[in-house]
CSV table of N, CA and C in Angstrom, one decimal:
chain,number,residue,atom,x,y,z
Q,1,MET,N,-121.7,53.3,-117.7
Q,1,MET,CA,-122.6,54.2,-118.4
Q,1,MET,C,-122.5,55.7,-117.9
Q,2,SER,N,-122.3,56.2,-118.8
Q,2,SER,CA,-121.8,57.8,-118.5
Q,2,SER,C,-123.1,58.6,-118.1
Q,3,ILE,N,-122.6,59.7,-117.3
Q,3,ILE,CA,-123.8,60.5,-117.1
Q,3,ILE,C,-124.6,61.3,-118.1
Q,4,ILE,N,-123.9,61.3,-119.1
Q,4,ILE,CA,-124.5,61.9,-120.4
Q,4,ILE,C,-125.6,60.8,-120.8
Q,5,TYR,N,-125.0,59.7,-120.9
Q,5,TYR,CA,-126.1,58.6,-121.4
Q,5,TYR,C,-127.1,58.6,-120.5
Q,6,ARG,N,-127.1,58.7,-119.2
Q,6,ARG,CA,-128.2,58.5,-118.2
Q,6,ARG,C,-129.1,59.7,-118.6
Q,7,PHE,N,-128.5,60.9,-118.4
Q,7,PHE,CA,-129.4,62.2,-118.7
Q,7,PHE,C,-130.2,61.8,-120.2
Q,8,SER,N,-129.5,61.7,-121.0
Q,8,SER,CA,-130.2,61.8,-122.3
Q,8,SER,C,-131.2,60.8,-122.2
Q,9,THR,N,-130.8,59.5,-121.9
Q,9,THR,CA,-132.2,58.5,-121.7
Q,9,THR,C,-133.0,58.7,-120.8
Q,10,GLU,N,-132.9,59.6,-119.8
Q,10,GLU,CA,-133.7,60.2,-118.8
Q,10,GLU,C,-134.8,61.0,-119.2
Q,11,VAL,N,-134.2,61.9,-120.2
Q,11,VAL,CA,-134.9,63.1,-121.1
Q,11,VAL,C,-135.8,62.2,-121.8
Q,12,GLN,N,-135.3,61.4,-122.4
Q,12,GLN,CA,-136.2,60.9,-123.3
Q,12,GLN,C,-137.5,60.0,-122.7
Q,13,ARG,N,-137.0,59.3,-121.7
Q,13,ARG,CA,-138.1,58.3,-121.1
Q,13,ARG,C,-139.3,59.4,-120.5
Q,14,SER,N,-138.6,60.3,-119.8
Q,14,SER,CA,-139.5,61.4,-118.8
Q,14,SER,C,-140.6,62.0,-120.1
Q,15,ARG,N,-140.0,62.4,-121.0
Q,15,ARG,CA,-140.7,63.2,-122.1
Q,15,ARG,C,-141.9,62.3,-122.7
Q,16,LYS,N,-141.6,61.0,-122.9
Q,16,LYS,CA,-142.7,60.1,-123.6
Q,16,LYS,C,-143.4,59.6,-122.3
Q,17,GLU,N,-143.1,59.7,-121.1
Q,17,GLU,CA,-143.9,59.5,-120.0
Q,17,GLU,C,-144.9,60.6,-119.9
Q,18,LEU,N,-144.6,61.6,-120.2
Q,18,LEU,CA,-145.4,62.8,-120.2
Q,18,LEU,C,-146.5,63.0,-121.3
Q,19,GLY,N,-146.2,62.1,-122.4
Q,19,GLY,CA,-146.9,62.2,-123.5
Q,19,GLY,C,-146.6,63.4,-124.5
Q,20,LEU,N,-145.4,64.1,-124.3
Q,20,LEU,CA,-144.8,65.2,-125.1
Q,20,LEU,C,-144.1,64.8,-126.1
Q,21,THR,N,-144.2,65.5,-127.6
Q,21,THR,CA,-143.7,65.2,-128.6
Q,21,THR,C,-142.1,65.8,-128.2
Q,22,GLN,N,-141.0,65.8,-129.3
Q,22,GLN,CA,-139.9,66.5,-129.2
Q,22,GLN,C,-140.2,67.9,-129.7
Q,23,GLU,N,-141.2,68.3,-130.5
Q,23,GLU,CA,-141.6,69.7,-130.8
Q,23,GLU,C,-142.1,70.2,-129.6
Q,24,GLN,N,-142.8,69.5,-128.8
Q,24,GLN,CA,-143.5,70.1,-127.8
Q,24,GLN,C,-142.6,70.7,-126.6
Q,25,ALA,N,-141.5,69.9,-126.3
Q,25,ALA,CA,-140.5,69.9,-125.4
Q,25,ALA,C,-139.9,70.9,-125.8
Q,26,ALA,N,-139.4,71.1,-127.1
Q,26,ALA,CA,-138.4,71.9,-127.5
Q,26,ALA,C,-139.1,73.4,-127.7
Q,27,GLU,N,-140.3,73.3,-127.8
Q,27,GLU,CA,-141.2,74.6,-127.9
Q,27,GLU,C,-141.1,75.4,-126.3
Q,28,ALA,N,-141.3,74.4,-125.5
Q,28,ALA,CA,-141.7,74.8,-124.1
Q,28,ALA,C,-140.2,75.3,-123.5
Q,29,LEU,N,-139.0,74.7,-124.0
Q,29,LEU,CA,-137.8,75.2,-123.5
Q,29,LEU,C,-137.1,76.2,-124.4
Q,30,SER,N,-137.9,76.7,-125.4
Q,30,SER,CA,-137.4,77.8,-126.6
Q,30,SER,C,-136.1,77.5,-127.2
Q,31,ILE,N,-136.1,76.1,-127.5
Q,31,ILE,CA,-134.9,75.8,-128.3
Q,31,ILE,C,-135.4,74.9,-129.7
Q,32,SER,N,-134.5,75.0,-130.5
Q,32,SER,CA,-135.0,74.4,-131.8
Q,32,SER,C,-135.3,72.7,-131.5
Q,33,VAL,N,-135.9,72.2,-132.3
Q,33,VAL,CA,-136.2,70.8,-132.1
Q,33,VAL,C,-135.0,69.7,-132.5
Q,34,ARG,N,-134.1,70.2,-133.4
Q,34,ARG,CA,-132.9,69.7,-133.5
Q,34,ARG,C,-132.0,69.6,-132.5
Q,35,TRP,N,-131.7,70.8,-131.7
Q,35,TRP,CA,-131.1,71.0,-130.6
Q,35,TRP,C,-131.6,70.0,-129.2
Q,36,PHE,N,-132.9,69.8,-129.3
Q,36,PHE,CA,-133.6,68.9,-128.2
Q,36,PHE,C,-133.4,67.4,-128.7
Q,37,GLN,N,-133.3,67.2,-130.1
Q,37,GLN,CA,-132.8,65.8,-130.7
Q,37,GLN,C,-131.4,65.4,-130.0
Q,38,TYR,N,-130.6,66.6,-130.3
Q,38,TYR,CA,-129.2,66.3,-129.9
Q,38,TYR,C,-129.0,65.9,-128.5
Q,39,ILE,N,-129.5,66.6,-127.5
Q,39,ILE,CA,-129.6,66.4,-126.2
Q,39,ILE,C,-130.1,65.1,-125.9
Q,40,GLU,N,-131.6,64.7,-126.4
Q,40,GLU,CA,-132.0,63.4,-126.2
Q,40,GLU,C,-131.0,62.3,-126.7
Q,41,SER,N,-130.3,62.7,-127.8
Q,41,SER,CA,-129.6,61.4,-128.3
Q,41,SER,C,-128.4,61.4,-127.5
Q,42,GLY,N,-127.9,62.4,-126.9
Q,42,GLY,CA,-126.6,62.4,-126.2
Q,42,GLY,C,-125.4,62.9,-127.0
Q,43,GLU,N,-126.0,63.5,-128.1
Q,43,GLU,CA,-124.9,64.0,-129.1
Q,43,GLU,C,-124.2,65.3,-128.6
Q,44,ARG,N,-125.1,66.2,-127.9
Q,44,ARG,CA,-124.5,67.6,-127.3
Q,44,ARG,C,-125.0,67.5,-125.7
Q,45,ILE,N,-124.1,68.2,-125.3
Q,45,ILE,CA,-124.3,68.5,-123.5
Q,45,ILE,C,-124.7,70.2,-123.6
Q,46,PRO,N,-126.1,70.0,-122.9
Q,46,PRO,CA,-126.7,71.3,-122.6
Q,46,PRO,C,-125.9,71.9,-121.5
Q,47,GLY,N,-126.1,73.3,-121.6
Q,47,GLY,CA,-125.5,74.1,-120.7
Q,47,GLY,C,-126.2,73.9,-119.3
Q,48,PRO,N,-125.5,74.5,-118.2
Q,48,PRO,CA,-126.1,74.3,-116.8
Q,48,PRO,C,-127.8,74.9,-116.6
Q,49,ILE,N,-127.7,76.1,-117.3
Q,49,ILE,CA,-129.3,76.6,-117.3
Q,49,ILE,C,-130.1,75.7,-118.0
Q,50,LEU,N,-130.0,75.5,-119.1
Q,50,LEU,CA,-130.8,74.4,-120.1
Q,50,LEU,C,-131.2,73.1,-119.4
Q,51,ILE,N,-130.1,72.4,-118.7
Q,51,ILE,CA,-130.3,71.2,-118.0
Q,51,ILE,C,-131.2,71.2,-116.9
Q,52,LEU,N,-131.4,72.5,-116.1
Q,52,LEU,CA,-132.1,73.0,-115.0
Q,52,LEU,C,-133.5,73.0,-115.7
Q,53,ASN,N,-133.9,73.7,-116.6
Q,53,ASN,CA,-134.8,73.8,-117.6
Q,53,ASN,C,-135.6,72.7,-118.0
Q,54,ILE,N,-134.7,71.7,-118.3
Q,54,ILE,CA,-135.1,70.3,-118.9
Q,54,ILE,C,-135.8,69.5,-117.6
Q,55,ILE,N,-135.0,69.6,-116.7
Q,55,ILE,CA,-135.2,68.8,-115.3
Q,55,ILE,C,-136.7,69.4,-114.9
Q,56,ALA,N,-137.0,70.7,-114.8
Q,56,ALA,CA,-137.9,71.1,-114.3
Q,56,ALA,C,-139.1,70.8,-115.1
Q,57,LEU,N,-139.1,70.9,-116.7
Q,57,LEU,CA,-140.3,70.7,-117.6
Q,57,LEU,C,-140.5,69.2,-117.5
Q,58,LEU,N,-140.0,68.4,-117.2
Q,58,LEU,CA,-139.7,67.0,-117.4
Q,58,LEU,C,-140.1,66.4,-116.1
Q,59,GLY,N,-139.8,67.1,-115.1
Q,59,GLY,CA,-140.0,66.5,-113.5
Q,59,GLY,C,-138.9,65.3,-113.4
Q,60,ILE,N,-137.4,65.5,-113.8
Q,60,ILE,CA,-136.5,64.3,-113.8
Q,60,ILE,C,-136.2,64.5,-112.5
Q,61,ASP,N,-136.1,63.4,-111.8
Q,61,ASP,CA,-135.5,63.0,-110.4
Q,61,ASP,C,-134.1,62.7,-110.4
Q,62,GLY,N,-133.3,63.6,-109.9
Q,62,GLY,CA,-131.8,63.3,-110.0
Q,62,GLY,C,-131.4,62.1,-109.6
Q,63,ARG,N,-132.1,61.3,-108.7
Q,63,ARG,CA,-131.8,60.0,-108.0
Q,63,ARG,C,-131.7,59.1,-109.1
Q,64,ARG,N,-132.5,59.3,-110.4
Q,64,ARG,CA,-132.4,58.3,-111.3
Q,64,ARG,C,-130.9,58.5,-112.3
Q,65,LEU,N,-130.5,59.5,-112.0
Q,65,LEU,CA,-129.2,59.7,-112.7
Q,65,LEU,C,-127.9,58.9,-112.2
Q,66,ARG,N,-128.1,58.5,-111.1
Q,66,ARG,CA,-127.2,58.2,-110.4
Q,66,ARG,C,-126.5,56.6,-111.0
Q,67,LYS,N,-125.1,56.3,-110.7
Q,67,LYS,CA,-124.7,55.2,-111.3
Q,67,LYS,C,-125.4,53.8,-110.7
Q,68,LYS,N,-125.7,52.9,-111.3
Q,68,LYS,CA,-126.3,51.7,-110.9
Q,68,LYS,C,-125.4,50.4,-110.8
């Protein structure tokens, strides 16, 4: 399982756990809903600053991204 897949899966899981819609998450990150959908599906890789913003917004724990 690639780090991209693990990250996108964790983004989706965390967003849903927080009860946020894709629209709400995208707005909070100041990106388009489509761009957020690309990230969440693993179709696109965000830059490092956006990754950090996503982690902060969703409270993603980096330990969950480790290989299993």
